[in-house]
PDB file of C-alpha atoms in Angstrom:
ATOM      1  CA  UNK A   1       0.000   0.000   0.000  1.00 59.00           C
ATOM      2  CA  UNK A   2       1.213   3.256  -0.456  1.00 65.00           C
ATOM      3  CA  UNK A   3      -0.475   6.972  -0.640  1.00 70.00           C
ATOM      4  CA  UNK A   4      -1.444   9.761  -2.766  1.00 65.00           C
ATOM      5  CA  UNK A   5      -3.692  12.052  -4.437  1.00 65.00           C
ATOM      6  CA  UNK A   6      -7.087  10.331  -4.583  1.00 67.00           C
ATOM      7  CA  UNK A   7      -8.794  10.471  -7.450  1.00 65.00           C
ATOM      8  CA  UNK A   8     -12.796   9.685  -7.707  1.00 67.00           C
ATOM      9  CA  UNK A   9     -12.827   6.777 -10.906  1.00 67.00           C
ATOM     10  CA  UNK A  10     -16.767   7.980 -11.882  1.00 68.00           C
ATOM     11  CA  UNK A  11     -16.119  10.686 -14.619  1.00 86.00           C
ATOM     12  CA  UNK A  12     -12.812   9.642 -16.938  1.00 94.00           C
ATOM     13  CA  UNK A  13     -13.023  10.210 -20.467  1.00 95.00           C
ATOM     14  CA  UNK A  14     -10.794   7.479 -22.334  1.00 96.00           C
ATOM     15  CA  UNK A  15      -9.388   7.298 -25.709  1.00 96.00           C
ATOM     16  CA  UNK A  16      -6.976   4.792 -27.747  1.00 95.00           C
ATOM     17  CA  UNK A  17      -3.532   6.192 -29.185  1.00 95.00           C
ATOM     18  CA  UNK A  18      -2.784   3.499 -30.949  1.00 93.00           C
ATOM     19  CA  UNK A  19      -1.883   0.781 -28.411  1.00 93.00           C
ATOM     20  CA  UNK A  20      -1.397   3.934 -25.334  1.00 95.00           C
ATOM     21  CA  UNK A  21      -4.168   4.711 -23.273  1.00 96.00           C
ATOM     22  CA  UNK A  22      -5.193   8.489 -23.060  1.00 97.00           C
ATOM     23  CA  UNK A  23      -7.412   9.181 -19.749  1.00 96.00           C
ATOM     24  CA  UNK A  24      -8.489  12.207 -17.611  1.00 96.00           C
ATOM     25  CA  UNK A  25     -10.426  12.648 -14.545  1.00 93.00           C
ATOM     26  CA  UNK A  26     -12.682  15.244 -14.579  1.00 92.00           C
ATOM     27  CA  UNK A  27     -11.253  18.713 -13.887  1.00 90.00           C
ATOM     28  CA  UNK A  28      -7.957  17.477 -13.568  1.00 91.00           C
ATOM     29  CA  UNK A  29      -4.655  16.738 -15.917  1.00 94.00           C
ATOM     30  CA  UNK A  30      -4.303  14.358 -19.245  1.00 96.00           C
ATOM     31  CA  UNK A  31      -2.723  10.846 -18.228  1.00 95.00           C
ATOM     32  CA  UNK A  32      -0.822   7.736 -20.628  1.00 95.00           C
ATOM     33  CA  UNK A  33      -0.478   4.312 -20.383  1.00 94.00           C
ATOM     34  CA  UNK A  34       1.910   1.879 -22.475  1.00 92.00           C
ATOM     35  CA  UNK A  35       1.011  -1.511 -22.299  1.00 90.00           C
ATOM     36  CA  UNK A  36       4.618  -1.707 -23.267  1.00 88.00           C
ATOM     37  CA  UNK A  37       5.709   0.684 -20.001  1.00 78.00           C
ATOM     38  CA  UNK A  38       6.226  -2.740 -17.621  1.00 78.00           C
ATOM     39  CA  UNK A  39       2.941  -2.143 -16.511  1.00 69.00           C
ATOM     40  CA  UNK A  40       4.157   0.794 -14.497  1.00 79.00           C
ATOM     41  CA  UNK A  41       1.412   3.464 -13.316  1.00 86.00           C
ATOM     42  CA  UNK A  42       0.031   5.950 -15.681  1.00 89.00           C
ATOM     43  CA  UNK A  43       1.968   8.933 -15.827  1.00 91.00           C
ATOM     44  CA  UNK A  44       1.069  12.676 -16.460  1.00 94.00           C
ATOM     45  CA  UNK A  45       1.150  14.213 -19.912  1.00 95.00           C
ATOM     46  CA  UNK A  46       3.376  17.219 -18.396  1.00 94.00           C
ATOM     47  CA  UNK A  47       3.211  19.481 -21.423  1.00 95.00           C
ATOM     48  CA  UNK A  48      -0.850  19.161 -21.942  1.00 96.00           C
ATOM     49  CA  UNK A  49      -2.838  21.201 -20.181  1.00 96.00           C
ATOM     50  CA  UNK A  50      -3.353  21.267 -16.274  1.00 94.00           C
ATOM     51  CA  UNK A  51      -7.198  21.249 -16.245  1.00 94.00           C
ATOM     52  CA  UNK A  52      -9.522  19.761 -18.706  1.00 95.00           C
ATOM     53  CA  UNK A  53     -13.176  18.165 -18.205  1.00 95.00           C
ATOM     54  CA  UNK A  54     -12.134  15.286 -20.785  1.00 96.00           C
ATOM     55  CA  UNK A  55     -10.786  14.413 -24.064  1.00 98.00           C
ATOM     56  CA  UNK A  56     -11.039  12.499 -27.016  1.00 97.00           C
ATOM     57  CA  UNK A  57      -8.534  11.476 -29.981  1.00 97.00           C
ATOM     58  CA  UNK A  58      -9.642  13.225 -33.397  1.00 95.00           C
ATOM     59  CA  UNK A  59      -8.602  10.218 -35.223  1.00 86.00           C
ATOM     60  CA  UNK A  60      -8.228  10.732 -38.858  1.00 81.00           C
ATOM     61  CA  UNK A  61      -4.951  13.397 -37.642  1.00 88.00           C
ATOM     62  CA  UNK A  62      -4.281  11.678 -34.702  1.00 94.00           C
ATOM     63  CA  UNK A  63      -4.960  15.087 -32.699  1.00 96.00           C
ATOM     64  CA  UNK A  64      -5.733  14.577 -28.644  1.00 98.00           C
ATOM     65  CA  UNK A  65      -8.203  17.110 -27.741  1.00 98.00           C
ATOM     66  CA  UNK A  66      -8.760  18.421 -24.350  1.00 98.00           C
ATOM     67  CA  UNK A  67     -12.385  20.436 -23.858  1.00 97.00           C
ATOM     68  CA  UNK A  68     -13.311  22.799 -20.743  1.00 96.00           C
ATOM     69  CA  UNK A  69      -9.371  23.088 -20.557  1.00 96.00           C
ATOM     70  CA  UNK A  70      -6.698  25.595 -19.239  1.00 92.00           C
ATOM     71  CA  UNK A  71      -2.973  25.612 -18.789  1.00 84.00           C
ATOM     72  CA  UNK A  72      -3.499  28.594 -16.287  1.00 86.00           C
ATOM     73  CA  UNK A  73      -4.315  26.862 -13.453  1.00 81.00           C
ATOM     74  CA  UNK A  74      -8.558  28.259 -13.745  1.00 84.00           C
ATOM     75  CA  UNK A  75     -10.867  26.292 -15.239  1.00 83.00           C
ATOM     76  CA  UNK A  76     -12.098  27.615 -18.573  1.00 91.00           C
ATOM     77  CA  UNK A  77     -15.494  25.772 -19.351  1.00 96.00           C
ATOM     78  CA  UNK A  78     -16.248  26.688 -23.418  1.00 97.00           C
ATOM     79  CA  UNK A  79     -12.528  26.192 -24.401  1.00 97.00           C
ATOM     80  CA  UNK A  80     -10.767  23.644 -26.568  1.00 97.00           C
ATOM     81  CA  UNK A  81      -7.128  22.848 -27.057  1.00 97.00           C
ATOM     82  CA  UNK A  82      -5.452  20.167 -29.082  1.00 97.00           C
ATOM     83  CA  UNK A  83      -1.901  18.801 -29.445  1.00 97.00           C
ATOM     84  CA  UNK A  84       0.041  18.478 -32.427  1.00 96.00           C
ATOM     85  CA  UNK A  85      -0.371  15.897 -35.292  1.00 95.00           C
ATOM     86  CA  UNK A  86       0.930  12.767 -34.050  1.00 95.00           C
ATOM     87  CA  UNK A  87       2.503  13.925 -30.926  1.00 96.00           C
ATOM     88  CA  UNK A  88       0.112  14.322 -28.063  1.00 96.00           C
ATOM     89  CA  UNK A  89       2.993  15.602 -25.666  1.00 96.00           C
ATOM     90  CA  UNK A  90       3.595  18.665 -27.640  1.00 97.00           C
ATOM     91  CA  UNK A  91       0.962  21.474 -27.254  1.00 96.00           C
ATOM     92  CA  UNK A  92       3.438  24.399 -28.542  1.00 95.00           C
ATOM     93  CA  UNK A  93       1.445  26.702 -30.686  1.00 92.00           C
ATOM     94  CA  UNK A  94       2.682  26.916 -34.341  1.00 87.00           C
ATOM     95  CA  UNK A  95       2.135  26.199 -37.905  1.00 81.00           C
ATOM     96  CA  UNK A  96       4.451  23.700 -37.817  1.00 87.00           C
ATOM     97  CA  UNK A  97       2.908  21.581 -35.331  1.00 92.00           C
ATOM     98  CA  UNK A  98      -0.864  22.886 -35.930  1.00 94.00           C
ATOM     99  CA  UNK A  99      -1.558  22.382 -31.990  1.00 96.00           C
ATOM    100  CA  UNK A 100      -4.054  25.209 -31.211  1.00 95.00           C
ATOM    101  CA  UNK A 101      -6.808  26.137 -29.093  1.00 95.00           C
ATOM    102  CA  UNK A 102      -9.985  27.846 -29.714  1.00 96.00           C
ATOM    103  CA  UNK A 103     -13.026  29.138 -27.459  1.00 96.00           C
ATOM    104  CA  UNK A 104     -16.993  28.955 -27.907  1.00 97.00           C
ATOM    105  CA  UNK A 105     -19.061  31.976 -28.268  1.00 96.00           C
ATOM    106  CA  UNK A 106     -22.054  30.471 -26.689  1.00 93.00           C
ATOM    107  CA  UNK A 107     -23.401  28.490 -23.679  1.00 93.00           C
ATOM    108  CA  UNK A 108     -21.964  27.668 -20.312  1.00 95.00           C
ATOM    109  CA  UNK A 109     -19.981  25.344 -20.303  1.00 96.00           C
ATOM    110  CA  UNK A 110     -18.843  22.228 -22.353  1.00 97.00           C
ATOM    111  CA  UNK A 111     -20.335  19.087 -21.353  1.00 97.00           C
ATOM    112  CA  UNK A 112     -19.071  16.136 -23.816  1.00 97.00           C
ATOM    113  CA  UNK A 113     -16.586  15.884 -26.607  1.00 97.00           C
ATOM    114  CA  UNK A 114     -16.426  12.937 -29.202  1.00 93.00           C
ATOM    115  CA  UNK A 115     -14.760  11.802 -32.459  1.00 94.00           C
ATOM    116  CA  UNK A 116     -17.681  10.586 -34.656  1.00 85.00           C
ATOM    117  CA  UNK A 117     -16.561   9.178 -38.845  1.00 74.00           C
ATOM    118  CA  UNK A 118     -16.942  12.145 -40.240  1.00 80.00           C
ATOM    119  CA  UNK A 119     -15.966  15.100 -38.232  1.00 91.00           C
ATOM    120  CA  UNK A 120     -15.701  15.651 -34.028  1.00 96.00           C
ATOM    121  CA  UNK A 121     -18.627  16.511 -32.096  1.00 97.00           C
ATOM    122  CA  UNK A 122     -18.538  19.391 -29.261  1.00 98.00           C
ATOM    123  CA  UNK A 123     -21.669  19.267 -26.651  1.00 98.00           C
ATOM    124  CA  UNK A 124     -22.112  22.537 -24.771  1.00 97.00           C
ATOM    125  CA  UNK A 125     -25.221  22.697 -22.045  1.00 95.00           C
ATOM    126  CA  UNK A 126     -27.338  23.868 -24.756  1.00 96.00           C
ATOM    127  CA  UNK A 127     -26.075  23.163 -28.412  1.00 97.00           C
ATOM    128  CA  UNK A 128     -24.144  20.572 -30.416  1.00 97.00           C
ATOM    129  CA  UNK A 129     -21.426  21.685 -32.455  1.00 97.00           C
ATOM    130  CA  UNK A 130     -19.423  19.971 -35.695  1.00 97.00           C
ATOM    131  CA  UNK A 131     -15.621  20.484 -35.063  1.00 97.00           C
ATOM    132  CA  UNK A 132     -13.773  19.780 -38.143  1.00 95.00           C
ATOM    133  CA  UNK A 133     -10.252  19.307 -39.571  1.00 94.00           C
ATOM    134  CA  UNK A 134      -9.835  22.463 -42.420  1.00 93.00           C
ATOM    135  CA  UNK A 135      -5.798  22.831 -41.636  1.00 91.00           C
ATOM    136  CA  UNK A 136      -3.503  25.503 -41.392  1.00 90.00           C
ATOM    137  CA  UNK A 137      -3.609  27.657 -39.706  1.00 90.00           C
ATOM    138  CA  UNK A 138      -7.025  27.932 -38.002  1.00 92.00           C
ATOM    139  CA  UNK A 139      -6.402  23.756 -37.981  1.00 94.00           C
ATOM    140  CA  UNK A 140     -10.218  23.176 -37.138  1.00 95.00           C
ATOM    141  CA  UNK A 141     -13.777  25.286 -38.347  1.00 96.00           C
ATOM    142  CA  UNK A 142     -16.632  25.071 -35.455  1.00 97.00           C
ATOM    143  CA  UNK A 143     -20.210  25.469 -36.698  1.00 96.00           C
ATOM    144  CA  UNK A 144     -23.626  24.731 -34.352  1.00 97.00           C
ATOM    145  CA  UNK A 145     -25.333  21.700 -35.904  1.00 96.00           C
ATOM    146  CA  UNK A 146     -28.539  22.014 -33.133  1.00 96.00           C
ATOM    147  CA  UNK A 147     -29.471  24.670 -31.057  1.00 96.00           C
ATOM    148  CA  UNK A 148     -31.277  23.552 -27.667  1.00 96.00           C
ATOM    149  CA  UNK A 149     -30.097  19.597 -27.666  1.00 97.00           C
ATOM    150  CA  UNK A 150     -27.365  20.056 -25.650  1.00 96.00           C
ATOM    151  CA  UNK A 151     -26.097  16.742 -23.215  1.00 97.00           C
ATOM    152  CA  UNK A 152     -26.610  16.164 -19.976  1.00 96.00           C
ATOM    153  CA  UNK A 153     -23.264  14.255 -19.121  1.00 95.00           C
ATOM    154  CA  UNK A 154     -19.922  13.482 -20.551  1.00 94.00           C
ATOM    155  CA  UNK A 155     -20.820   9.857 -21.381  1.00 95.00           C
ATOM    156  CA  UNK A 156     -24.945  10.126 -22.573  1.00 96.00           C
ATOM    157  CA  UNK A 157     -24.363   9.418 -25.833  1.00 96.00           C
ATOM    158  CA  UNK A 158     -23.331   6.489 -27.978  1.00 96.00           C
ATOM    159  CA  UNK A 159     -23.495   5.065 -31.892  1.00 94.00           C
ATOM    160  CA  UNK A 160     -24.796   2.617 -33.841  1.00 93.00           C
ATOM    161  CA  UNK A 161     -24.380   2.510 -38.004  1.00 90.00           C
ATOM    162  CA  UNK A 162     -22.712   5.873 -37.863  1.00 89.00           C
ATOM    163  CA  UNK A 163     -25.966   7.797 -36.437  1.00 94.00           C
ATOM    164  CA  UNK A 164     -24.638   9.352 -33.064  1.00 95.00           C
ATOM    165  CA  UNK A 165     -27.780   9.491 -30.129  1.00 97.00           C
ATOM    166  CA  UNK A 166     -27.641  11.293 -26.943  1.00 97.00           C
ATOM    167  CA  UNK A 167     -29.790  12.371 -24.078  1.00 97.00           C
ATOM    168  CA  UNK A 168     -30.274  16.052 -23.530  1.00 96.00           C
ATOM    169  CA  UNK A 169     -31.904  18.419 -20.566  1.00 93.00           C
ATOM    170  CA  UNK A 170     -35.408  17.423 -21.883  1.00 93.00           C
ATOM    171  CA  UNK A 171     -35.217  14.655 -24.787  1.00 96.00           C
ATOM    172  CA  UNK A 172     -33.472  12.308 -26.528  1.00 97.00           C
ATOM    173  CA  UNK A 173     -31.868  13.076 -29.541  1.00 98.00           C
ATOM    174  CA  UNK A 174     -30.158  11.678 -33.011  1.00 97.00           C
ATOM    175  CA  UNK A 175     -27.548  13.300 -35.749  1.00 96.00           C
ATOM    176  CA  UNK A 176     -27.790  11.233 -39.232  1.00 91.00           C
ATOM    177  CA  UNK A 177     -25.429  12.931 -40.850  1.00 87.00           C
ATOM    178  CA  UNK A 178     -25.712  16.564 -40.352  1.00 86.00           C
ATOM    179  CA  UNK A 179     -29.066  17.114 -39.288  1.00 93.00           C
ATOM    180  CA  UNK A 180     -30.228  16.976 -35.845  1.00 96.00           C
ATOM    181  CA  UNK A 181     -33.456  14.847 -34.807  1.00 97.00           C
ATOM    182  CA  UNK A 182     -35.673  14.256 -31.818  1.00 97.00           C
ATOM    183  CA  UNK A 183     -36.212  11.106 -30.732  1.00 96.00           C
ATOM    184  CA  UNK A 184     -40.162  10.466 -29.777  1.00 94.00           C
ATOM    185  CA  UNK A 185     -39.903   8.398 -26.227  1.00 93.00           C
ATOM    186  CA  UNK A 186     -42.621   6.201 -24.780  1.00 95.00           C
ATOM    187  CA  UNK A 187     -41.173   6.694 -21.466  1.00 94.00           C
ATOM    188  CA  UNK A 188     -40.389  10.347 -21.454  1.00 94.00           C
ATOM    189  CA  UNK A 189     -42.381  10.998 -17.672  1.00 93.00           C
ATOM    190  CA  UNK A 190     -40.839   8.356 -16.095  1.00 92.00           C
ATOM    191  CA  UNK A 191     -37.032   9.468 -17.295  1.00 93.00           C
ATOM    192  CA  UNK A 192     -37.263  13.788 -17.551  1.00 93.00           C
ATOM    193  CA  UNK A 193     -39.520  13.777 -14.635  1.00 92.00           C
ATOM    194  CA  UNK A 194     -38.060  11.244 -12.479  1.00 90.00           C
ATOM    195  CA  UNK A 195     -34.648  11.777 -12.549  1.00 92.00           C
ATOM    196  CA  UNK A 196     -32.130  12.714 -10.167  1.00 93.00           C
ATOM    197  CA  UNK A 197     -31.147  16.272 -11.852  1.00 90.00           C
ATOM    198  CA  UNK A 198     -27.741  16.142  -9.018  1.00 90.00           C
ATOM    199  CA  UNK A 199     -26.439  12.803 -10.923  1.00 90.00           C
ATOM    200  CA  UNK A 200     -27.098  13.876 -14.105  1.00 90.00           C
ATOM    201  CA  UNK A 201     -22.794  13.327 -15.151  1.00 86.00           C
ATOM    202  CA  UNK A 202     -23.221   9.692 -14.321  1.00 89.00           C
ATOM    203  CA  UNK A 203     -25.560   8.882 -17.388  1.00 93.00           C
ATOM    204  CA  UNK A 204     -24.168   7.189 -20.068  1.00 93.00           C
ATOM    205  CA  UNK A 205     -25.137   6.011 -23.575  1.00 93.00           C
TER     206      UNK A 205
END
């Protein structure tokens, strides 16, 4: 046995790096794993950002993405920053590495973040927004695919055949491509009305 920081295991977002292991614990720094390490503890990722709400791996560059994220030391809930291509342990700003950072205009805070086939999807508290890969030097466009259809944790949504669902403040929702549907739900009173609005982070899709 041995001690140190405690560190609650309910709200990690996960992603594969090839064969590493990206994780972070909500409102705290960006871990690795090797399975080829010796099976040693993670370690921290001491160039990425100090504070993020989660990440996700925008796969077809092989960017890591950190959302609600800061390197100051204060949370910043609507901002993004992302690593360089193929290196998540460099976050220097430049053309040459196209790691960046950007901010949303709009909402509160960002709730989810997720890497869907065609382009990476940004949650906020109130809309859904389309992150995608346009290059140097902006590196990624944002646009708002839904307006009101925000999510109500980091892990209420999932897939199936490329359509992405999720569970918002008030009802269940689907993008098919880029168009944003709701989902009519049988049991609507018993979930919306019924739920526990203090455990709403611990949903998942």
């Amino acid at each position: 046995a041995s001690t140190g920081t405690q560190i609650t295991a309910t709200n990690w977002t996960l992603d594969n790096w090839g064969a590493i292991l990206v994780a972070c614990p909500a409102g705290g720094p960006i871990y690795e794993w090797s399975p080829y390490s010796g099976f040693t503890q993670a370690s921290k990722i001491v160039e990425a950002p100090s504070i993020n709400g989660g990440i996700f791996i925008s796969q077809s560059q092989q960017i890591l993405v950190a959302w609600a994220s800061s390197s100051t030391g204060i949370l910043d809930p609507l901002s993004l920053n992302w690593s360089a291509v193929s290196d998540f342990a460099n976050w220097t700003v430049s053309s040459q590495t196209q790691a960046g950072g950007y901010r949303l205009p709009t909402g509160s805070r960002i709730v989810g973040g997720f890497a869907s086939p065609n382009f990476n999807l940004i949650w906020t508290d109130i809309e859904l927004w389309a992150m995608n890969y346009i290059g140097p030097p902006l590196v990624f466009g944002f646009n708002v695919l839904g307006s009101n259809c925000g999510l109500v944790g980091r892990h209420a949504y999932a897939t199936l055949n490329s359509v992405v669902y999720w569970m918002g403040p008030d009802q269940f929702y689907s993008l098919n491509g880029e168009t944003v549907n709701t989902i009519p739900c049988a049991v609507w009173d018993f979930v919306f009305q019924d739920i526990d609005l203090d455990e709403l982070d611990k949903v998942c899709g």
